[in-house]
Amino acid sequence: MTEPIPLVPAHRKPCTVAIFDLDNCLLDARAMGTLFESAFVAIRQANQGTLSPEVLEEAIGECWYTAFDLVAERFGFSAAMRDAGWQEFCRMEMRPPLSGYADIGQLPGLPVRKYLVTSGFRRLQQSKIDALGIAPWFERVVIDAIDEPGPHGKGRIFADILAQEGCAPRQVLVVGDNPLSELGAGRALGMVTVQTVRPGVSPWDGADHQVMGLEGVALLLSAAPTAQ
């Protein structure tokens, strides 16, 4: 696959803000190794024939790319399966060392105001951010913690950032991998969506742009028009 970096942006105003996802955008979720295995074992044990073995393994694989609540809903987990996985994920914590993608060091130099918005279990997501040591690179870090009282969803968080920044939607890049989460939310708000097609990520035609990594984001920003 060649890197699909468009050099002519689909927006006219210069982008001043970029909202980044964490997993499979800045961090390869599979870098956490066997951390998820206790949850996967619990889900398999609770399955009791609800899903076929093939569909069950597909759902478990999707947990590396999509928040657990969305996976459970999409694949029709039973209450027992959801509860078993939920209990295990709530207890998880990633400890250093943890490395992001090789290009993560380019992030601080991108010429925009940067936000990090990630969905998942509070303890787990916070531990990843702490282990990476990237919080100082952002204006604000927001965890959409699915194990805390709602409402949930990145759309409301993006709308708050838009209001805080006081800019037009097309001046905001939403950078991430998942059309069910950040990319869909950004598109619904009229923001410029940039999919990071990291290894294992399926390209989504609904994104304004597709890039292989942060170098592609930098090139996209350099191709944007200058402010008038």
PDB file of C-alpha atoms in Angstrom:
ATOM      1  CA  MET A   1       0.000   0.000   0.000  1.00  0.00           C
ATOM      2  CA  THR A   2       1.376   3.381  -0.947  1.00  0.00           C
ATOM      3  CA  GLU A   3       0.819   6.251   1.396  1.00  0.00           C
ATOM      4  CA  PRO A   4      -2.284   8.181   0.306  1.00  0.00           C
ATOM      5  CA  ILE A   5      -1.200  11.690   1.288  1.00  0.00           C
ATOM      6  CA  PRO A   6      -3.240  14.305  -0.564  1.00  0.00           C
ATOM      7  CA  LEU A   7      -1.284  17.483  -1.164  1.00  0.00           C
ATOM      8  CA  VAL A   8      -4.327  19.612  -1.906  1.00  0.00           C
ATOM      9  CA  PRO A   9      -6.467  19.892   1.226  1.00  0.00           C
ATOM     10  CA  ALA A  10     -10.249  19.640   1.135  1.00  0.00           C
ATOM     11  CA  HIS A  11     -10.617  22.789   3.215  1.00  0.00           C
ATOM     12  CA  ARG A  12      -9.994  26.429   2.462  1.00  0.00           C
ATOM     13  CA  LYS A  13      -9.330  28.098   5.785  1.00  0.00           C
ATOM     14  CA  PRO A  14      -6.009  27.419   7.508  1.00  0.00           C
ATOM     15  CA  CYS A  15      -6.275  24.803  10.232  1.00  0.00           C
ATOM     16  CA  THR A  16      -5.453  26.160  13.658  1.00  0.00           C
ATOM     17  CA  VAL A  17      -6.499  23.196  15.824  1.00  0.00           C
ATOM     18  CA  ALA A  18      -5.919  19.442  15.630  1.00  0.00           C
ATOM     19  CA  ILE A  19      -7.674  16.853  17.783  1.00  0.00           C
ATOM     20  CA  PHE A  20      -5.818  13.547  18.055  1.00  0.00           C
ATOM     21  CA  ASP A  21      -6.958  10.086  19.011  1.00  0.00           C
ATOM     22  CA  LEU A  22      -4.597   7.898  21.055  1.00  0.00           C
ATOM     23  CA  ASP A  23      -4.889   4.217  20.157  1.00  0.00           C
ATOM     24  CA  ASN A  24      -3.770   3.285  16.637  1.00  0.00           C
ATOM     25  CA  CYS A  25      -3.076   6.943  15.941  1.00  0.00           C
ATOM     26  CA  LEU A  26      -0.231   7.803  18.315  1.00  0.00           C
ATOM     27  CA  LEU A  27       0.120   4.409  19.998  1.00  0.00           C
ATOM     28  CA  ASP A  28      -0.096   0.914  18.559  1.00  0.00           C
ATOM     29  CA  ALA A  29      -2.667  -0.687  20.851  1.00  0.00           C
ATOM     30  CA  ARG A  30      -0.970  -4.049  20.409  1.00  0.00           C
ATOM     31  CA  ALA A  31       2.161  -2.627  22.027  1.00  0.00           C
ATOM     32  CA  MET A  32       0.409  -3.461  25.289  1.00  0.00           C
ATOM     33  CA  GLY A  33       1.139  -7.117  24.601  1.00  0.00           C
ATOM     34  CA  THR A  34      -0.798  -9.548  26.768  1.00  0.00           C
ATOM     35  CA  LEU A  35      -2.435  -6.896  28.947  1.00  0.00           C
ATOM     36  CA  PHE A  36      -5.889  -7.540  27.457  1.00  0.00           C
ATOM     37  CA  GLU A  37      -5.681 -11.319  27.716  1.00  0.00           C
ATOM     38  CA  SER A  38      -7.509 -11.603  31.053  1.00  0.00           C
ATOM     39  CA  ALA A  39     -10.490  -9.782  29.554  1.00  0.00           C
ATOM     40  CA  PHE A  40     -10.418 -11.946  26.439  1.00  0.00           C
ATOM     41  CA  VAL A  41     -10.363 -15.127  28.540  1.00  0.00           C
ATOM     42  CA  ALA A  42     -13.298 -13.875  30.617  1.00  0.00           C
ATOM     43  CA  ILE A  43     -15.324 -12.997  27.506  1.00  0.00           C
ATOM     44  CA  ARG A  44     -14.687 -16.403  25.938  1.00  0.00           C
ATOM     45  CA  GLN A  45     -15.734 -18.176  29.119  1.00  0.00           C
ATOM     46  CA  ALA A  46     -18.937 -16.130  29.362  1.00  0.00           C
ATOM     47  CA  ASN A  47     -19.836 -16.606  25.687  1.00  0.00           C
ATOM     48  CA  GLN A  48     -21.692 -19.899  26.234  1.00  0.00           C
ATOM     49  CA  GLY A  49     -22.623 -20.190  22.580  1.00  0.00           C
ATOM     50  CA  THR A  50     -23.886 -16.620  22.156  1.00  0.00           C
ATOM     51  CA  LEU A  51     -21.467 -16.019  19.282  1.00  0.00           C
ATOM     52  CA  SER A  52     -19.900 -18.540  16.947  1.00  0.00           C
ATOM     53  CA  PRO A  53     -16.174 -19.135  17.530  1.00  0.00           C
ATOM     54  CA  GLU A  54     -15.321 -17.210  14.360  1.00  0.00           C
ATOM     55  CA  VAL A  55     -17.439 -14.176  15.219  1.00  0.00           C
ATOM     56  CA  LEU A  56     -16.211 -14.238  18.812  1.00  0.00           C
ATOM     57  CA  GLU A  57     -12.582 -14.058  17.722  1.00  0.00           C
ATOM     58  CA  GLU A  58     -13.431 -11.265  15.279  1.00  0.00           C
ATOM     59  CA  ALA A  59     -15.022  -9.310  18.129  1.00  0.00           C
ATOM     60  CA  ILE A  60     -12.058  -9.898  20.410  1.00  0.00           C
ATOM     61  CA  GLY A  61      -9.696  -8.713  17.680  1.00  0.00           C
ATOM     62  CA  GLU A  62     -11.768  -5.552  17.270  1.00  0.00           C
ATOM     63  CA  CYS A  63     -11.116  -4.682  20.935  1.00  0.00           C
ATOM     64  CA  TRP A  64      -7.644  -3.529  19.872  1.00  0.00           C
ATOM     65  CA  TYR A  65      -9.178  -0.883  17.608  1.00  0.00           C
ATOM     66  CA  THR A  66     -12.522   0.155  19.129  1.00  0.00           C
ATOM     67  CA  ALA A  67     -13.751   0.992  22.637  1.00  0.00           C
ATOM     68  CA  PHE A  68     -15.161  -2.067  24.395  1.00  0.00           C
ATOM     69  CA  ASP A  69     -18.702  -0.738  24.783  1.00  0.00           C
ATOM     70  CA  LEU A  70     -18.972  -0.213  21.023  1.00  0.00           C
ATOM     71  CA  VAL A  71     -17.565  -3.678  20.304  1.00  0.00           C
ATOM     72  CA  ALA A  72     -20.044  -5.288  22.703  1.00  0.00           C
ATOM     73  CA  GLU A  73     -22.950  -3.455  21.079  1.00  0.00           C
ATOM     74  CA  ARG A  74     -21.830  -4.087  17.513  1.00  0.00           C
ATOM     75  CA  PHE A  75     -21.320  -7.840  17.990  1.00  0.00           C
ATOM     76  CA  GLY A  76     -24.297  -8.453  20.256  1.00  0.00           C
ATOM     77  CA  PHE A  77     -22.502  -9.541  23.418  1.00  0.00           C
ATOM     78  CA  SER A  78     -24.712 -11.082  26.070  1.00  0.00           C
ATOM     79  CA  ALA A  79     -24.953  -9.274  29.405  1.00  0.00           C
ATOM     80  CA  ALA A  80     -22.693 -11.935  30.914  1.00  0.00           C
ATOM     81  CA  MET A  81     -20.030 -11.410  28.216  1.00  0.00           C
ATOM     82  CA  ARG A  82     -20.148  -7.654  28.559  1.00  0.00           C
ATOM     83  CA  ASP A  83     -19.955  -7.767  32.357  1.00  0.00           C
ATOM     84  CA  ALA A  84     -17.081 -10.267  32.340  1.00  0.00           C
ATOM     85  CA  GLY A  85     -15.001  -8.138  29.975  1.00  0.00           C
ATOM     86  CA  TRP A  86     -15.988  -4.918  31.711  1.00  0.00           C
ATOM     87  CA  GLN A  87     -14.788  -6.078  35.114  1.00  0.00           C
ATOM     88  CA  GLU A  88     -11.400  -7.063  33.740  1.00  0.00           C
ATOM     89  CA  PHE A  89     -10.871  -3.900  31.691  1.00  0.00           C
ATOM     90  CA  CYS A  90     -11.754  -1.701  34.675  1.00  0.00           C
ATOM     91  CA  ARG A  91      -8.822  -3.154  36.607  1.00  0.00           C
ATOM     92  CA  MET A  92      -6.220  -2.807  33.883  1.00  0.00           C
ATOM     93  CA  GLU A  93      -3.311  -0.419  34.097  1.00  0.00           C
ATOM     94  CA  MET A  94      -0.392  -0.024  31.717  1.00  0.00           C
ATOM     95  CA  ARG A  95       2.978   0.432  33.345  1.00  0.00           C
ATOM     96  CA  PRO A  96       6.132   1.864  31.757  1.00  0.00           C
ATOM     97  CA  PRO A  97       7.966   1.367  29.572  1.00  0.00           C
ATOM     98  CA  LEU A  98       5.590   2.104  26.717  1.00  0.00           C
ATOM     99  CA  SER A  99       6.495   3.570  23.342  1.00  0.00           C
ATOM    100  CA  GLY A 100       4.280   5.231  20.785  1.00  0.00           C
ATOM    101  CA  TYR A 101       4.725   4.905  17.051  1.00  0.00           C
ATOM    102  CA  ALA A 102       8.195   5.769  15.769  1.00  0.00           C
ATOM    103  CA  ASP A 103       6.967   9.129  14.458  1.00  0.00           C
ATOM    104  CA  ILE A 104       5.312  10.301  17.682  1.00  0.00           C
ATOM    105  CA  GLY A 105       8.176  12.725  18.300  1.00  0.00           C
ATOM    106  CA  GLN A 106       6.928  14.826  15.380  1.00  0.00           C
ATOM    107  CA  LEU A 107       3.766  15.725  17.249  1.00  0.00           C
ATOM    108  CA  PRO A 108       5.040  18.694  19.332  1.00  0.00           C
ATOM    109  CA  GLY A 109       6.339  20.407  16.196  1.00  0.00           C
ATOM    110  CA  LEU A 110       3.062  20.426  14.296  1.00  0.00           C
ATOM    111  CA  PRO A 111       2.015  24.093  13.864  1.00  0.00           C
ATOM    112  CA  VAL A 112      -1.457  23.854  15.416  1.00  0.00           C
ATOM    113  CA  ARG A 113      -3.035  23.894  18.856  1.00  0.00           C
ATOM    114  CA  LYS A 114      -3.312  20.244  19.836  1.00  0.00           C
ATOM    115  CA  TYR A 115      -5.875  18.290  21.865  1.00  0.00           C
ATOM    116  CA  LEU A 116      -5.905  14.622  22.816  1.00  0.00           C
ATOM    117  CA  VAL A 117      -9.304  12.936  23.091  1.00  0.00           C
ATOM    118  CA  THR A 118      -9.469   9.211  23.815  1.00  0.00           C
ATOM    119  CA  SER A 119     -12.287   6.845  24.722  1.00  0.00           C
ATOM    120  CA  GLY A 120     -12.057   3.838  27.002  1.00  0.00           C
ATOM    121  CA  PHE A 121     -11.696   2.866  30.635  1.00  0.00           C
ATOM    122  CA  ARG A 122     -10.412   5.718  32.784  1.00  0.00           C
ATOM    123  CA  ARG A 123      -7.627   3.882  34.600  1.00  0.00           C
ATOM    124  CA  LEU A 124      -6.331   2.156  31.489  1.00  0.00           C
ATOM    125  CA  GLN A 125      -6.363   5.207  29.201  1.00  0.00           C
ATOM    126  CA  GLN A 126      -4.781   7.466  31.836  1.00  0.00           C
ATOM    127  CA  SER A 127      -2.047   4.906  32.470  1.00  0.00           C
ATOM    128  CA  LYS A 128      -1.183   4.815  28.758  1.00  0.00           C
ATOM    129  CA  ILE A 129      -0.926   8.608  28.611  1.00  0.00           C
ATOM    130  CA  ASP A 130       1.207   8.687  31.754  1.00  0.00           C
ATOM    131  CA  ALA A 131       3.499   5.924  30.488  1.00  0.00           C
ATOM    132  CA  LEU A 132       4.030   7.759  27.199  1.00  0.00           C
ATOM    133  CA  GLY A 133       4.621  11.103  28.946  1.00  0.00           C
ATOM    134  CA  ILE A 134       2.813  13.047  26.205  1.00  0.00           C
ATOM    135  CA  ALA A 135       0.296  15.095  28.182  1.00  0.00           C
ATOM    136  CA  PRO A 136       2.434  18.310  28.095  1.00  0.00           C
ATOM    137  CA  TRP A 137       2.221  18.318  24.292  1.00  0.00           C
ATOM    138  CA  PHE A 138      -1.482  19.154  24.344  1.00  0.00           C
ATOM    139  CA  GLU A 139      -3.614  22.109  25.312  1.00  0.00           C
ATOM    140  CA  ARG A 140      -5.891  19.619  27.027  1.00  0.00           C
ATOM    141  CA  VAL A 141      -6.238  15.858  27.401  1.00  0.00           C
ATOM    142  CA  VAL A 142      -9.784  14.507  27.628  1.00  0.00           C
ATOM    143  CA  ILE A 143     -10.680  10.898  28.432  1.00  0.00           C
ATOM    144  CA  ASP A 144     -14.194   9.892  27.448  1.00  0.00           C
ATOM    145  CA  ALA A 145     -14.335   7.345  30.278  1.00  0.00           C
ATOM    146  CA  ILE A 146     -16.947   4.726  29.450  1.00  0.00           C
ATOM    147  CA  ASP A 147     -16.801   3.331  32.990  1.00  0.00           C
ATOM    148  CA  GLU A 148     -18.032   6.624  34.455  1.00  0.00           C
ATOM    149  CA  PRO A 149     -21.534   8.160  34.289  1.00  0.00           C
ATOM    150  CA  GLY A 150     -22.440   9.518  30.838  1.00  0.00           C
ATOM    151  CA  PRO A 151     -23.190  11.025  28.458  1.00  0.00           C
ATOM    152  CA  HIS A 152     -20.466   9.562  26.299  1.00  0.00           C
ATOM    153  CA  GLY A 153     -19.180  10.095  22.789  1.00  0.00           C
ATOM    154  CA  LYS A 154     -16.479  12.237  21.244  1.00  0.00           C
ATOM    155  CA  GLY A 155     -18.920  14.487  19.410  1.00  0.00           C
ATOM    156  CA  ARG A 156     -19.865  16.462  22.508  1.00  0.00           C
ATOM    157  CA  ILE A 157     -16.189  16.833  23.466  1.00  0.00           C
ATOM    158  CA  PHE A 158     -15.291  18.049  19.978  1.00  0.00           C
ATOM    159  CA  ALA A 159     -18.144  20.565  20.095  1.00  0.00           C
ATOM    160  CA  ASP A 160     -16.809  21.899  23.422  1.00  0.00           C
ATOM    161  CA  ILE A 161     -13.322  22.310  21.942  1.00  0.00           C
ATOM    162  CA  LEU A 162     -14.772  24.078  18.924  1.00  0.00           C
ATOM    163  CA  ALA A 163     -16.627  26.513  21.182  1.00  0.00           C
ATOM    164  CA  GLN A 164     -13.549  27.046  23.356  1.00  0.00           C
ATOM    165  CA  GLU A 165     -11.312  27.775  20.377  1.00  0.00           C
ATOM    166  CA  GLY A 166     -13.886  29.958  18.620  1.00  0.00           C
ATOM    167  CA  CYS A 167     -12.926  28.732  15.171  1.00  0.00           C
ATOM    168  CA  ALA A 168     -14.846  27.352  12.217  1.00  0.00           C
ATOM    169  CA  PRO A 169     -15.263  23.550  11.968  1.00  0.00           C
ATOM    170  CA  ARG A 170     -13.140  23.435   8.814  1.00  0.00           C
ATOM    171  CA  GLN A 171     -10.259  24.945  10.753  1.00  0.00           C
ATOM    172  CA  VAL A 172     -10.103  21.816  12.920  1.00  0.00           C
ATOM    173  CA  LEU A 173      -8.374  18.574  11.959  1.00  0.00           C
ATOM    174  CA  VAL A 174      -9.616  15.388  13.586  1.00  0.00           C
ATOM    175  CA  VAL A 175      -6.813  12.839  13.368  1.00  0.00           C
ATOM    176  CA  GLY A 176      -7.475   9.201  14.177  1.00  0.00           C
ATOM    177  CA  ASP A 177      -8.183   5.745  12.843  1.00  0.00           C
ATOM    178  CA  ASN A 178     -11.797   4.906  13.694  1.00  0.00           C
ATOM    179  CA  PRO A 179     -14.888   5.904  11.669  1.00  0.00           C
ATOM    180  CA  LEU A 180     -17.128   4.677  14.509  1.00  0.00           C
ATOM    181  CA  SER A 181     -15.540   7.128  16.923  1.00  0.00           C
ATOM    182  CA  GLU A 182     -13.470  10.255  16.277  1.00  0.00           C
ATOM    183  CA  LEU A 183     -13.691  10.293  12.480  1.00  0.00           C
ATOM    184  CA  GLY A 184     -17.465   9.917  12.449  1.00  0.00           C
ATOM    185  CA  ALA A 185     -17.866  12.547  15.154  1.00  0.00           C
ATOM    186  CA  GLY A 186     -15.592  14.979  13.341  1.00  0.00           C
ATOM    187  CA  ARG A 187     -17.374  14.487  10.055  1.00  0.00           C
ATOM    188  CA  ALA A 188     -20.776  15.052  11.688  1.00  0.00           C
ATOM    189  CA  LEU A 189     -19.539  18.422  12.978  1.00  0.00           C
ATOM    190  CA  GLY A 190     -18.071  19.451   9.620  1.00  0.00           C
ATOM    191  CA  MET A 191     -14.446  19.175  10.739  1.00  0.00           C
ATOM    192  CA  VAL A 192     -11.604  18.006   8.484  1.00  0.00           C
ATOM    193  CA  THR A 193     -11.133  14.275   9.070  1.00  0.00           C
ATOM    194  CA  VAL A 194      -7.712  12.684   8.661  1.00  0.00           C
ATOM    195  CA  GLN A 195      -7.485   8.911   8.988  1.00  0.00           C
ATOM    196  CA  THR A 196      -4.181   7.440  10.123  1.00  0.00           C
ATOM    197  CA  VAL A 197      -3.988   4.169   8.212  1.00  0.00           C
ATOM    198  CA  ARG A 198      -1.590   2.451  10.567  1.00  0.00           C
ATOM    199  CA  PRO A 199      -0.865  -1.290  10.174  1.00  0.00           C
ATOM    200  CA  GLY A 200      -4.073  -3.234  10.792  1.00  0.00           C
ATOM    201  CA  VAL A 201      -6.353  -0.222  10.232  1.00  0.00           C
ATOM    202  CA  SER A 202      -8.881  -0.525   7.396  1.00  0.00           C
ATOM    203  CA  PRO A 203      -9.022   2.561   5.148  1.00  0.00           C
ATOM    204  CA  TRP A 204     -12.291   4.497   5.361  1.00  0.00           C
ATOM    205  CA  ASP A 205     -13.439   6.277   2.235  1.00  0.00           C
ATOM    206  CA  GLY A 206     -15.495   8.722   4.289  1.00  0.00           C
ATOM    207  CA  ALA A 207     -12.393  10.500   5.599  1.00  0.00           C
ATOM    208  CA  ASP A 208     -11.323  13.759   3.947  1.00  0.00           C
ATOM    209  CA  HIS A 209      -7.722  12.535   3.940  1.00  0.00           C
ATOM    210  CA  GLN A 210      -5.792   9.348   4.627  1.00  0.00           C
ATOM    211  CA  VAL A 211      -2.195   9.331   5.829  1.00  0.00           C
ATOM    212  CA  MET A 212       0.170   6.636   7.008  1.00  0.00           C
ATOM    213  CA  GLY A 213       1.386   8.624  10.008  1.00  0.00           C
ATOM    214  CA  LEU A 214       2.260  12.010  11.456  1.00  0.00           C
ATOM    215  CA  GLU A 215       4.520  12.925   8.551  1.00  0.00           C
ATOM    216  CA  GLY A 216       1.405  12.849   6.414  1.00  0.00           C
ATOM    217  CA  VAL A 217      -0.355  15.176   8.845  1.00  0.00           C
ATOM    218  CA  ALA A 218       2.613  17.567   8.681  1.00  0.00           C
ATOM    219  CA  LEU A 219       2.530  17.527   4.876  1.00  0.00           C
ATOM    220  CA  LEU A 220      -1.185  18.163   4.892  1.00  0.00           C
ATOM    221  CA  LEU A 221      -0.735  21.170   7.166  1.00  0.00           C
ATOM    222  CA  SER A 222       2.097  22.514   5.014  1.00  0.00           C
ATOM    223  CA  ALA A 223      -0.165  22.302   1.962  1.00  0.00           C
ATOM    224  CA  ALA A 224      -2.909  24.318   3.645  1.00  0.00           C
ATOM    225  CA  PRO A 225      -3.421  27.901   2.484  1.00  0.00           C
ATOM    226  CA  THR A 226      -1.935  30.698   4.508  1.00  0.00           C
ATOM    227  CA  ALA A 227      -4.190  32.929   6.538  1.00  0.00           C
ATOM    228  CA  GLN A 228      -5.409  36.070   4.792  1.00  0.00           C
TER     229      GLN A 228
END
